PDB file of C-alpha atoms in Angstrom:
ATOM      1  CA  UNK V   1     124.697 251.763 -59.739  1.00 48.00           C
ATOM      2  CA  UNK V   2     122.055 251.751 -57.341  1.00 53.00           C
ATOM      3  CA  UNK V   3     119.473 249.538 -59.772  1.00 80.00           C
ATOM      4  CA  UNK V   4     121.610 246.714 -59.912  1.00 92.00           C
ATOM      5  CA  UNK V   5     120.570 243.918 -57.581  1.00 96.00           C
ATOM      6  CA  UNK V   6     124.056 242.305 -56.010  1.00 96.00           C
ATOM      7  CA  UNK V   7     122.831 238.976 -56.110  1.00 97.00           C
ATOM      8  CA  UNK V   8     123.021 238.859 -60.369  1.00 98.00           C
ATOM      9  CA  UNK V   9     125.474 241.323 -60.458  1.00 98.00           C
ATOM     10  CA  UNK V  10     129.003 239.908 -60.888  1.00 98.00           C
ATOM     11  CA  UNK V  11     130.945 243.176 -59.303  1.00 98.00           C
ATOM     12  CA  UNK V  12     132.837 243.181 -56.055  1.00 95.00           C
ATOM     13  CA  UNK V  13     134.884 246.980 -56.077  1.00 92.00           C
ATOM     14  CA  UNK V  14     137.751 244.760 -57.007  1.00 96.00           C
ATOM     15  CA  UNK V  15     137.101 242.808 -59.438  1.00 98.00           C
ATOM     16  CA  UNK V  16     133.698 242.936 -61.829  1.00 98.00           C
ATOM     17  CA  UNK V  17     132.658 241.449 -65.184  1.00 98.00           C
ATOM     18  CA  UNK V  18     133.780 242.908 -68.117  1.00 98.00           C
ATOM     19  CA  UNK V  19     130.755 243.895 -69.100  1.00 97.00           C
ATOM     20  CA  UNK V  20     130.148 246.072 -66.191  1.00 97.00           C
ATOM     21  CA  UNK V  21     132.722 248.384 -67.586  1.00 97.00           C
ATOM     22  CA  UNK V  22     131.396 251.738 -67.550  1.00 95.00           C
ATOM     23  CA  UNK V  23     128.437 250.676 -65.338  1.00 95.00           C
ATOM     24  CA  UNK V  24     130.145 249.971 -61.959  1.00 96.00           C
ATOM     25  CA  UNK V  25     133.672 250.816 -60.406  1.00 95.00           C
ATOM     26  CA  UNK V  26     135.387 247.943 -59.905  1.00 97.00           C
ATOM     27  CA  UNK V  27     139.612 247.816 -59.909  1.00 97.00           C
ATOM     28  CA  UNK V  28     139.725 245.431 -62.965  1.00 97.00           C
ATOM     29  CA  UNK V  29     137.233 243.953 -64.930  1.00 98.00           C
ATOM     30  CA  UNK V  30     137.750 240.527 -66.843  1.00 98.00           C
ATOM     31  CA  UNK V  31     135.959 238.545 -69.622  1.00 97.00           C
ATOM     32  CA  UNK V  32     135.854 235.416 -67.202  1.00 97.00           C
ATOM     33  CA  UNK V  33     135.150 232.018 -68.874  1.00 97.00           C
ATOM     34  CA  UNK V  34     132.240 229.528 -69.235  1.00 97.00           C
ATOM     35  CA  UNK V  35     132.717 225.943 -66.855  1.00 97.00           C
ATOM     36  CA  UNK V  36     130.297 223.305 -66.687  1.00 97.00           C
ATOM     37  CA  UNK V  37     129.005 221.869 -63.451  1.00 97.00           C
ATOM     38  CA  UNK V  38     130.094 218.472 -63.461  1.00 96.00           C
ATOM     39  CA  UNK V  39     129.264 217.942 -59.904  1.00 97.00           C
ATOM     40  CA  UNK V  40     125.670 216.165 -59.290  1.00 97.00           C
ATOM     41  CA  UNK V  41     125.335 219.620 -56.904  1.00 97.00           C
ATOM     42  CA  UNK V  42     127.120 222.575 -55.712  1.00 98.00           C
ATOM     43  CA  UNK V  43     126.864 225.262 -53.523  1.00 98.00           C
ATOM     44  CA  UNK V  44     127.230 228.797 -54.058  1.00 98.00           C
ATOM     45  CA  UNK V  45     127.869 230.280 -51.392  1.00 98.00           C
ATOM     46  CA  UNK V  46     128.392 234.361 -50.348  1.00 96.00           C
ATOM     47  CA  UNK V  47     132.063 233.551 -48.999  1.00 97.00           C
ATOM     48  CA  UNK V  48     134.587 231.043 -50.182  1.00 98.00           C
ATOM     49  CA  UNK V  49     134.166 228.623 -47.553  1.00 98.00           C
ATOM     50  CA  UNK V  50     132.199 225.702 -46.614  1.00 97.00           C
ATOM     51  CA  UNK V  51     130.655 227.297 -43.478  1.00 97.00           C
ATOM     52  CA  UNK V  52     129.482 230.308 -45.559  1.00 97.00           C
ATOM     53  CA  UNK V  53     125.625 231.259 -46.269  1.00 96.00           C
ATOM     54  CA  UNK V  54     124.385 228.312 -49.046  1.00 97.00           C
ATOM     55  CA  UNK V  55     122.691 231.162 -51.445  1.00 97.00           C
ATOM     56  CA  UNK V  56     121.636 228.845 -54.153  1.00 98.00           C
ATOM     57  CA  UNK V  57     122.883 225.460 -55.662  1.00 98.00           C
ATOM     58  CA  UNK V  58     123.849 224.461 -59.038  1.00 98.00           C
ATOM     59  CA  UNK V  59     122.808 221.226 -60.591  1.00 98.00           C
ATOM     60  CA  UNK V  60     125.099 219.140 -63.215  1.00 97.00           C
ATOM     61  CA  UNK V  61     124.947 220.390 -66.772  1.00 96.00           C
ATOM     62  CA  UNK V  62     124.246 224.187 -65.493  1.00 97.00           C
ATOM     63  CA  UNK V  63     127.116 226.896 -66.906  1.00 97.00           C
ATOM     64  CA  UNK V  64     129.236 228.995 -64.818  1.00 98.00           C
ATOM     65  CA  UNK V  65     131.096 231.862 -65.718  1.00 98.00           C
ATOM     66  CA  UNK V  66     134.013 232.012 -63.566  1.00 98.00           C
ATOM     67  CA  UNK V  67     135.278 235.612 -63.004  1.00 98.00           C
ATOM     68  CA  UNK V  68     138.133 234.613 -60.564  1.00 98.00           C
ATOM     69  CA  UNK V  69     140.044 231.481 -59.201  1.00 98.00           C
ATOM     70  CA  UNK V  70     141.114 231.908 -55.703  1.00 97.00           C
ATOM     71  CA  UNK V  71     143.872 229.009 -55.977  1.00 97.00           C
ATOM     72  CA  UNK V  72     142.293 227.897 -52.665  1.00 97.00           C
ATOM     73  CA  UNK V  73     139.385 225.248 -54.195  1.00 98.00           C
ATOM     74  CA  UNK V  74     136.706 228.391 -54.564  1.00 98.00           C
ATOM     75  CA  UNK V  75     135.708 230.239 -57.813  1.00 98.00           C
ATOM     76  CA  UNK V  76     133.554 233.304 -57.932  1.00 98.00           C
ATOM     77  CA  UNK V  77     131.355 233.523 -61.053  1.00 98.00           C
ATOM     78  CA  UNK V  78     127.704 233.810 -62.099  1.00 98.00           C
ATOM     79  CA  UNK V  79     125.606 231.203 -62.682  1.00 98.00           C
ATOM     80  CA  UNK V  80     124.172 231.058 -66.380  1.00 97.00           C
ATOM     81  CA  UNK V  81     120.413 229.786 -66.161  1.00 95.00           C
ATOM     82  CA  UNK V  82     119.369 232.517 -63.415  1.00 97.00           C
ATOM     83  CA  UNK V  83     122.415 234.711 -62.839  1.00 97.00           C
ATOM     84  CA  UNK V  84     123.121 234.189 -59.354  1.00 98.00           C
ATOM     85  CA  UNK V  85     126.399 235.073 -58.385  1.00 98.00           C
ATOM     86  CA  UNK V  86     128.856 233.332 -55.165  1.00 98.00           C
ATOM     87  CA  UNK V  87     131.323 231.324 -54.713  1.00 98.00           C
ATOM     88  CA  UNK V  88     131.302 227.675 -55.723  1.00 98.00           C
ATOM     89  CA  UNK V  89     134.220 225.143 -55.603  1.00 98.00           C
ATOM     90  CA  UNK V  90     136.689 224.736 -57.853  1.00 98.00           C
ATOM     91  CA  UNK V  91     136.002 220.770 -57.931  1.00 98.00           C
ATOM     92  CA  UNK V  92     132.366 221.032 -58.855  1.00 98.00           C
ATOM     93  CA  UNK V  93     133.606 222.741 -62.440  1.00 98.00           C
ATOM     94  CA  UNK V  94     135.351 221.184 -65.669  1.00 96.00           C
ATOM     95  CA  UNK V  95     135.882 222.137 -69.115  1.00 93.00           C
ATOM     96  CA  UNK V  96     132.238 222.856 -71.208  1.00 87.00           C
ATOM     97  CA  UNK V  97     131.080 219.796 -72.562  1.00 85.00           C
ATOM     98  CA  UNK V  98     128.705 218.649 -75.630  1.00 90.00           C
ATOM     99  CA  UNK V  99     125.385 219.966 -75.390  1.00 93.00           C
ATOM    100  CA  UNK V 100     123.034 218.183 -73.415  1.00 96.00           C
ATOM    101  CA  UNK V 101     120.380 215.801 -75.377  1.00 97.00           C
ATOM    102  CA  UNK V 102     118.136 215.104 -72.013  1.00 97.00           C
ATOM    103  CA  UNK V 103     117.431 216.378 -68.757  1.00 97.00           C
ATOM    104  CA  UNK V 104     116.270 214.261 -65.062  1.00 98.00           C
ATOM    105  CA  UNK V 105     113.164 213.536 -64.937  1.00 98.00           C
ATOM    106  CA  UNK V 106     113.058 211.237 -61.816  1.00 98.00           C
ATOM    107  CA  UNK V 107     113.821 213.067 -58.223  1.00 98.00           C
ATOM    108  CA  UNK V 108     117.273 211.609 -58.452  1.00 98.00           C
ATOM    109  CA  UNK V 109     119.246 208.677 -60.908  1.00 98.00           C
ATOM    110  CA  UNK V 110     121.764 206.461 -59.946  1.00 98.00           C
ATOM    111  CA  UNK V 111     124.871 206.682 -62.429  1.00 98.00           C
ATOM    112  CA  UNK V 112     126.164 203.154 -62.973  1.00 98.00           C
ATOM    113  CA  UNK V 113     129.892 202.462 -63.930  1.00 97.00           C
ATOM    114  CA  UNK V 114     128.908 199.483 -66.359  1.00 96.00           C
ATOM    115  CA  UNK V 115     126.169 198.626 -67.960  1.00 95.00           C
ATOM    116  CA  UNK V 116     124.319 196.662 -65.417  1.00 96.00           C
ATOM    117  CA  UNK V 117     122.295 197.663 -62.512  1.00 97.00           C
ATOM    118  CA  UNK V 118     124.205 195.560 -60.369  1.00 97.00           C
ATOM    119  CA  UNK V 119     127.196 197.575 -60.051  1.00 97.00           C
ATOM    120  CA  UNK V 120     127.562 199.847 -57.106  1.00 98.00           C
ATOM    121  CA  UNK V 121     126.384 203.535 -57.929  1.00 97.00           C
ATOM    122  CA  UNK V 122     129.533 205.616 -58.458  1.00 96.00           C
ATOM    123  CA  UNK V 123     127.118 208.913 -58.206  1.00 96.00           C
ATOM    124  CA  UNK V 124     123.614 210.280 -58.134  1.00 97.00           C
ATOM    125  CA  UNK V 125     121.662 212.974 -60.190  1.00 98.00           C
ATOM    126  CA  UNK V 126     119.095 215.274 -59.120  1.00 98.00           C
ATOM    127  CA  UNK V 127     116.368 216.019 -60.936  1.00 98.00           C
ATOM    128  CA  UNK V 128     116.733 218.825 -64.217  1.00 98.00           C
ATOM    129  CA  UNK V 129     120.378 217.776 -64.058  1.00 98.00           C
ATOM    130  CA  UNK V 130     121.370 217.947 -67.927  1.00 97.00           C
ATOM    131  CA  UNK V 131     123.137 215.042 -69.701  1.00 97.00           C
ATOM    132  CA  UNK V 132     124.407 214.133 -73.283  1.00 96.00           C
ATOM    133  CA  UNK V 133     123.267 210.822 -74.196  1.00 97.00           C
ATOM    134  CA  UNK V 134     126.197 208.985 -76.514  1.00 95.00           C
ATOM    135  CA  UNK V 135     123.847 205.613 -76.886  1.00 95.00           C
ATOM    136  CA  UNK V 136     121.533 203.470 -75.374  1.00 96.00           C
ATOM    137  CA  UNK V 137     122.268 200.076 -74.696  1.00 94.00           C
ATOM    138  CA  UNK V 138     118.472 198.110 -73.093  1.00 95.00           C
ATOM    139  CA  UNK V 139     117.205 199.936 -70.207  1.00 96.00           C
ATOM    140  CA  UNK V 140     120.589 202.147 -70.226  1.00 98.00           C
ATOM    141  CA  UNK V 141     121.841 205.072 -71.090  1.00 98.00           C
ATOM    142  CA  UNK V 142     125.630 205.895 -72.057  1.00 97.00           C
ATOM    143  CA  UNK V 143     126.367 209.487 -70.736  1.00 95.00           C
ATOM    144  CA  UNK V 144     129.479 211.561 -71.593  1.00 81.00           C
ATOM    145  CA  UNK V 145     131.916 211.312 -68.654  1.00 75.00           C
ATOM    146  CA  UNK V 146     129.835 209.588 -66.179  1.00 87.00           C
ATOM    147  CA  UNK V 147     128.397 205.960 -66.938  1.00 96.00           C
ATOM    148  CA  UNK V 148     124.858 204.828 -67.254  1.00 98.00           C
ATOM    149  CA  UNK V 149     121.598 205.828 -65.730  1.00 98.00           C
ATOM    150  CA  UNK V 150     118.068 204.081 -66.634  1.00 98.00           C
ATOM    151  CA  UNK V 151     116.844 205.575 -69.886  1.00 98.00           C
ATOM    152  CA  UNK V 152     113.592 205.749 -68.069  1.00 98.00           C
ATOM    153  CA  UNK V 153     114.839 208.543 -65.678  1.00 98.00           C
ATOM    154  CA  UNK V 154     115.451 210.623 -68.775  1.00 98.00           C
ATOM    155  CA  UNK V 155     113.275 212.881 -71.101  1.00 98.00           C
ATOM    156  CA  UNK V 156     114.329 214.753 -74.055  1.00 98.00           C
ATOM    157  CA  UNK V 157     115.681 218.284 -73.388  1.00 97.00           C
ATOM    158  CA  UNK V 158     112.852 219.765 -75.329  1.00 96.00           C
ATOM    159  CA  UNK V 159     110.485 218.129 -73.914  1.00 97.00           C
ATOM    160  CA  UNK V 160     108.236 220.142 -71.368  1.00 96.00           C
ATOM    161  CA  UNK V 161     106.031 219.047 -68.268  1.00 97.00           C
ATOM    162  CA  UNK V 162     102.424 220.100 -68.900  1.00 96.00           C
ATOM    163  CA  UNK V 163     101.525 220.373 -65.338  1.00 98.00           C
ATOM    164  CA  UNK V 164     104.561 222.157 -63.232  1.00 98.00           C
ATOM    165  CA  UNK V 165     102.334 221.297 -60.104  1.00 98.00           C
ATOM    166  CA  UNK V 166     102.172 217.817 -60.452  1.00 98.00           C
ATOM    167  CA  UNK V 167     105.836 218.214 -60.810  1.00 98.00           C
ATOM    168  CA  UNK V 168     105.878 219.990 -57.621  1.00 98.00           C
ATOM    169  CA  UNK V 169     103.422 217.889 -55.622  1.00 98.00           C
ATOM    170  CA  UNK V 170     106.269 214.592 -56.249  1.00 98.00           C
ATOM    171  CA  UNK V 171     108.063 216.864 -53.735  1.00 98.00           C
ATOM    172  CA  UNK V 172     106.208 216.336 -50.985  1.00 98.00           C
ATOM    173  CA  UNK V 173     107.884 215.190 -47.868  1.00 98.00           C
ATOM    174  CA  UNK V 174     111.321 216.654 -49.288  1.00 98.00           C
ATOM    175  CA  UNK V 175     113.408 218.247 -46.033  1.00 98.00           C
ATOM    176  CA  UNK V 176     113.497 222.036 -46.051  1.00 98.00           C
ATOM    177  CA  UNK V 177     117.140 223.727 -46.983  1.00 98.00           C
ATOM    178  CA  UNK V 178     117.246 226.839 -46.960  1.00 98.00           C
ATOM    179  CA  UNK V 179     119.140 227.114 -50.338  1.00 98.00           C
ATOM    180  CA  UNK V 180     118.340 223.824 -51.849  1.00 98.00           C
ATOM    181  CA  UNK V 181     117.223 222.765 -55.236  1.00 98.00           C
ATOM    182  CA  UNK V 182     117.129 219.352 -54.963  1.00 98.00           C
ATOM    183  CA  UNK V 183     114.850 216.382 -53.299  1.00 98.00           C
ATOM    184  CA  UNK V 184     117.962 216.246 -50.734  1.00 98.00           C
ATOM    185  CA  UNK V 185     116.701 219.648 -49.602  1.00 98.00           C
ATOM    186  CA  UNK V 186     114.616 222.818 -50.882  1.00 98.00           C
ATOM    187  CA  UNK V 187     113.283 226.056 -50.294  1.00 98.00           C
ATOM    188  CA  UNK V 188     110.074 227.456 -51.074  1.00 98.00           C
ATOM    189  CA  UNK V 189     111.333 229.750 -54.143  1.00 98.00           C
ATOM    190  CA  UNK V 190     113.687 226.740 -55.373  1.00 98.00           C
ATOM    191  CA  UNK V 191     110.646 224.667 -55.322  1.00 98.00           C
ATOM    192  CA  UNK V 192     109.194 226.956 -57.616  1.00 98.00           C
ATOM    193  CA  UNK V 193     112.163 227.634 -59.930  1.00 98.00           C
ATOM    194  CA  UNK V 194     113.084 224.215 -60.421  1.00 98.00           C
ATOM    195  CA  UNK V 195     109.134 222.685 -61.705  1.00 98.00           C
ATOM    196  CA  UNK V 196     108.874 225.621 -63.626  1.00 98.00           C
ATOM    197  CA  UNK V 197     111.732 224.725 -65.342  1.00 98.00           C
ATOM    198  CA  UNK V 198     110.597 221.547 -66.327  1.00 98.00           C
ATOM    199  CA  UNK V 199     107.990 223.529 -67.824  1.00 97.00           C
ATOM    200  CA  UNK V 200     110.509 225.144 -70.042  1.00 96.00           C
ATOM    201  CA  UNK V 201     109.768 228.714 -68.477  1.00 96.00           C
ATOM    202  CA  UNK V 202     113.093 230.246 -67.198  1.00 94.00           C
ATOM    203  CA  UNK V 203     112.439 231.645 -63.518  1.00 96.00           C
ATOM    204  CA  UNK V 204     114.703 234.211 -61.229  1.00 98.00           C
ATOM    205  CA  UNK V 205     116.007 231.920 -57.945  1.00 98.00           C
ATOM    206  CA  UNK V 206     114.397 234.072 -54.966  1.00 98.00           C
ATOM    207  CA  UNK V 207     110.707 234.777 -54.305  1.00 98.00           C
ATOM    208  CA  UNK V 208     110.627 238.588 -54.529  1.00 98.00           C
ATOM    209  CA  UNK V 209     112.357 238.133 -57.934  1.00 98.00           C
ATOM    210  CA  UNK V 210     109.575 235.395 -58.777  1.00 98.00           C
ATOM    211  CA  UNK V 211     106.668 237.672 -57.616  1.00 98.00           C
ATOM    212  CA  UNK V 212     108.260 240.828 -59.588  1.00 97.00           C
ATOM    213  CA  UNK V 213     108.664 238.539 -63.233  1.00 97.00           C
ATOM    214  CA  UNK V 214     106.033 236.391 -62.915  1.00 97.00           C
ATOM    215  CA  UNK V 215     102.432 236.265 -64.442  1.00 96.00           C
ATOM    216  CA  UNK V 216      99.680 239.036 -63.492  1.00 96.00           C
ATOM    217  CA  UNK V 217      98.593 240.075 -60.085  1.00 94.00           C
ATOM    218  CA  UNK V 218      95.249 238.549 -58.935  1.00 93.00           C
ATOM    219  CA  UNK V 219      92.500 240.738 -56.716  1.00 86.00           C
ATOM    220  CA  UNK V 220      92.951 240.159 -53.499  1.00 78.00           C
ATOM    221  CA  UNK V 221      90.185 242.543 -52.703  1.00 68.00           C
ATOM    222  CA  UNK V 222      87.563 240.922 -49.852  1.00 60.00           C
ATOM    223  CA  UNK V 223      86.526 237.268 -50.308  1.00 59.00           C
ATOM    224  CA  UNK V 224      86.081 237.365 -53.810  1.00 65.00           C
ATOM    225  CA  UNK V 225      89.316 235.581 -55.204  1.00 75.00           C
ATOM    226  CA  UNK V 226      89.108 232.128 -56.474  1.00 86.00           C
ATOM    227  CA  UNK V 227      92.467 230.765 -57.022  1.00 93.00           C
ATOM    228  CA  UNK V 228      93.543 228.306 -59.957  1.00 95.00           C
ATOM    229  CA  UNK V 229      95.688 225.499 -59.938  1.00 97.00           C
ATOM    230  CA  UNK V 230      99.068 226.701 -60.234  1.00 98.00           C
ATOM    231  CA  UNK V 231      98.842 230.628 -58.966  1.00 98.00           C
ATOM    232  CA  UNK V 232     101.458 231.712 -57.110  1.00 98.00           C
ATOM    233  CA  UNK V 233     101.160 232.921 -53.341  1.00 98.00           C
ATOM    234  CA  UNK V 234     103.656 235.536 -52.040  1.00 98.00           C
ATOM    235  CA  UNK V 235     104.151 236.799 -48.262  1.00 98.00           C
ATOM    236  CA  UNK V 236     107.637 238.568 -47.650  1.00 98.00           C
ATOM    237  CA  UNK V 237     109.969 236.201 -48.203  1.00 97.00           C
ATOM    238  CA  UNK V 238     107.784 233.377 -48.711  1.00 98.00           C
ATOM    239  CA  UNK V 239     105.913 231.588 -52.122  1.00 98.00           C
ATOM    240  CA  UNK V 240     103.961 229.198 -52.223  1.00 98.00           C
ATOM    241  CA  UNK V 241     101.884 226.834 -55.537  1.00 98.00           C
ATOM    242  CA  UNK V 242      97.957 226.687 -55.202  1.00 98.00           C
ATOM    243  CA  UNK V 243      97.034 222.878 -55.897  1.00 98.00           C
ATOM    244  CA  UNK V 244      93.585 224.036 -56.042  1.00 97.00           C
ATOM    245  CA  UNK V 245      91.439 227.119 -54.935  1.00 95.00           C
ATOM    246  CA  UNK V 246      91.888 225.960 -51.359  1.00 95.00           C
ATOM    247  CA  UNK V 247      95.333 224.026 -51.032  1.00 98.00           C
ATOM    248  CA  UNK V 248      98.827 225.028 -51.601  1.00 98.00           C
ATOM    249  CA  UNK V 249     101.942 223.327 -51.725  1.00 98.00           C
ATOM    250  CA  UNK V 250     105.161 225.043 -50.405  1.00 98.00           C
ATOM    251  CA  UNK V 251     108.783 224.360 -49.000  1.00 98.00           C
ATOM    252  CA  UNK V 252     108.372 225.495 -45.408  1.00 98.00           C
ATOM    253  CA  UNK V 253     110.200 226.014 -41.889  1.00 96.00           C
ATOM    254  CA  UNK V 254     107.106 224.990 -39.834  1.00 96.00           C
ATOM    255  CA  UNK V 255     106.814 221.487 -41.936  1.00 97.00           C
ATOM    256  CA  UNK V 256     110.772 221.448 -42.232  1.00 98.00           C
ATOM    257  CA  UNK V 257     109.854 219.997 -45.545  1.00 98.00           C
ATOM    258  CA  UNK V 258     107.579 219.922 -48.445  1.00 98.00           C
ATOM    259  CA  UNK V 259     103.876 220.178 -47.718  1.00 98.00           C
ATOM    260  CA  UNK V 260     100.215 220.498 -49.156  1.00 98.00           C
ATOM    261  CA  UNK V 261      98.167 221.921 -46.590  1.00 98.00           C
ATOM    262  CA  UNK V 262      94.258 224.164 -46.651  1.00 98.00           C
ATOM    263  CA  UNK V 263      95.649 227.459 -47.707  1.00 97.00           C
ATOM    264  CA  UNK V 264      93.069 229.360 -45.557  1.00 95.00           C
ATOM    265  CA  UNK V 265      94.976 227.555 -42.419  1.00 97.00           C
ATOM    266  CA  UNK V 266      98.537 228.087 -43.576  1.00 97.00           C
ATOM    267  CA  UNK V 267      97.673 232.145 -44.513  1.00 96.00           C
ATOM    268  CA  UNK V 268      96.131 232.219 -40.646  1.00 97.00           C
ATOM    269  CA  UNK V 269      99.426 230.576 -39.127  1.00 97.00           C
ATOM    270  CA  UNK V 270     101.736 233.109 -41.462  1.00 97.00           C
ATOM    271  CA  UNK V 271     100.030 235.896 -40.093  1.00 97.00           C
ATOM    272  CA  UNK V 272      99.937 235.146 -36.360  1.00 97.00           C
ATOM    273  CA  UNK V 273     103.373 234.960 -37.124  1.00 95.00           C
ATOM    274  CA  UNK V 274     103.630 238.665 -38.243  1.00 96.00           C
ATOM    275  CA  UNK V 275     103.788 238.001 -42.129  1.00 96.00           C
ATOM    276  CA  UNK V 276     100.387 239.039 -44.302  1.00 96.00           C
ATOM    277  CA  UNK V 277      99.646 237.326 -47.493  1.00 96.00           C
ATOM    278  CA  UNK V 278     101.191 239.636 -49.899  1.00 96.00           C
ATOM    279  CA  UNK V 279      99.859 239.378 -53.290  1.00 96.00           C
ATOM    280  CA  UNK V 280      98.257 236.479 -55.826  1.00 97.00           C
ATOM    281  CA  UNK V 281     100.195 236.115 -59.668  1.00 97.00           C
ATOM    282  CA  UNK V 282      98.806 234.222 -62.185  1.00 97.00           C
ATOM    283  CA  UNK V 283     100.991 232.747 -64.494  1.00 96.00           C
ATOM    284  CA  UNK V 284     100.342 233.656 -68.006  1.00 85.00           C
ATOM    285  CA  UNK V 285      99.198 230.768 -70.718  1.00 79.00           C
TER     286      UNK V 285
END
């Protein structure tokens, strides 16, 4: 069907969700089954290879439903917490563990094999990766399958940030991937997704989706709009947070990284570059 978007569609012509049955043609359709990302990232990529397109990544303690195993280290599936669909490998999934009691709350946590400080990192978490706590010994905390990580990285998996711009703005200086989700690397509409998360308000991965789902449109009309902290700029292709009602903070190929800049001189440099401001949503309360 023409009105279903490919990238949260899990359909290929031969092989498609089960159920898709009825909806698209596909030469089999399965059930697939639910994995847990156990890696501290992972691609998804548009082709089962490592030199593919990155389309999104996948944090640890997201769910994957895999659709197919390729029997070559790649499984195709959809994402659970946005939808997105690709190809992600085969090492970066395991069985669907206990549910998750806290989330990252610090950029990224070292996870510790013992239970001092001391020991050399085995691994390290981004940020809204989710973790079951089994106890808390001190400053540490005892997570399933992995080892310890300061308690004070954590915050309960209920438990909301009140200001998803602050959140963003302890991204600054983070390198621009196209992709990315994480401080190793973001991009403007990952940037987005990811703080308002920590919020506790689901958001689609890519910016049209964002500008379609999100909040109310804002007049644009003459010199009359006064932006609030936390509206969302959109240009084709492009998002970016208002900080204020004349600075913005956005994942960007000019900075190659995270940046706050005067959003009258970023929406001048856009447009000499051939892309107009496209439209202002406020988020709703």
């Amino acid at each position: 069907m023409a009105d279903l978007d490919p990238r949260i569609t899990p359909t290929r012509g031969d092989i498609a969700a089960k159920f898709l049955e009825g909806k698209v043609q596909a030469e089999r359709f399965v059930e697939g089954h639910l994995c847990a990302v156990i890696a501290p990232q992972a691609p998804l990529r548009q082709h089962p290879s490592s030199q593919a397109s990155l389309e999104t990544e996948a944090i640890f303690g997201d769910s994957f439903t895999v659709y197919e195993d390729n029997n070559e280290g790649w499984c195709w599936g959809q994402l659970e917490s946005d939808g997105y669909v690709g190809w992600m490998p085969s090492a970066a999934l395991g069985a669907d563990g206990p549910a998750p009691t806290h989330r990252v709350d610090a950029l990224r946590t070292f996870v510790f094999p013992g239970r001092s400080i001391k020991l050399p990192p085995v691994e390290a978490l981004p940020f809204g990766s989710r973790v079951c706590i089994d106890h808390i010994e001190g400053d540490l905390a005892a997570i399933s399958a992995k080892g310890f990580v300061p308690v004070q990285h954590l915050k309960p998996i209920d438990e909301r940030a009140k200001d998803f711009v602050a959140v963003a703005e302890r991204f600054v200086g983070t390198p621009y991937l196209w992709g990315g989700k994480t401080a190793s690397g973001i991009d403007c509409s990952g940037l987005v997704q990811i703080t308002l998360n920590a919020a506790g308000q689901n958001v689609p991965r890519d910016s049209d989706m964002q500008e379609r789902a999100l909040g109310q449109s804002v007049s644009m009309r003459g010199g009359e709009t006064v932006l609030r902290r936390g509206d969302l700029l959109f240009w084709p292709g492009h998002v970016a947070i208002a900080c204020s009602e004349d600075r913005m903070i956005h994942a960007n190929a000019c900075h190659m990284a995270v940046a706050i800049e005067p959003i009258a001189q970023a929406v001048e440099r856009i447009a000499a570059a051939g892309s107009a401001l496209r439209s202002i949503r406020r988020l709703l309360p």
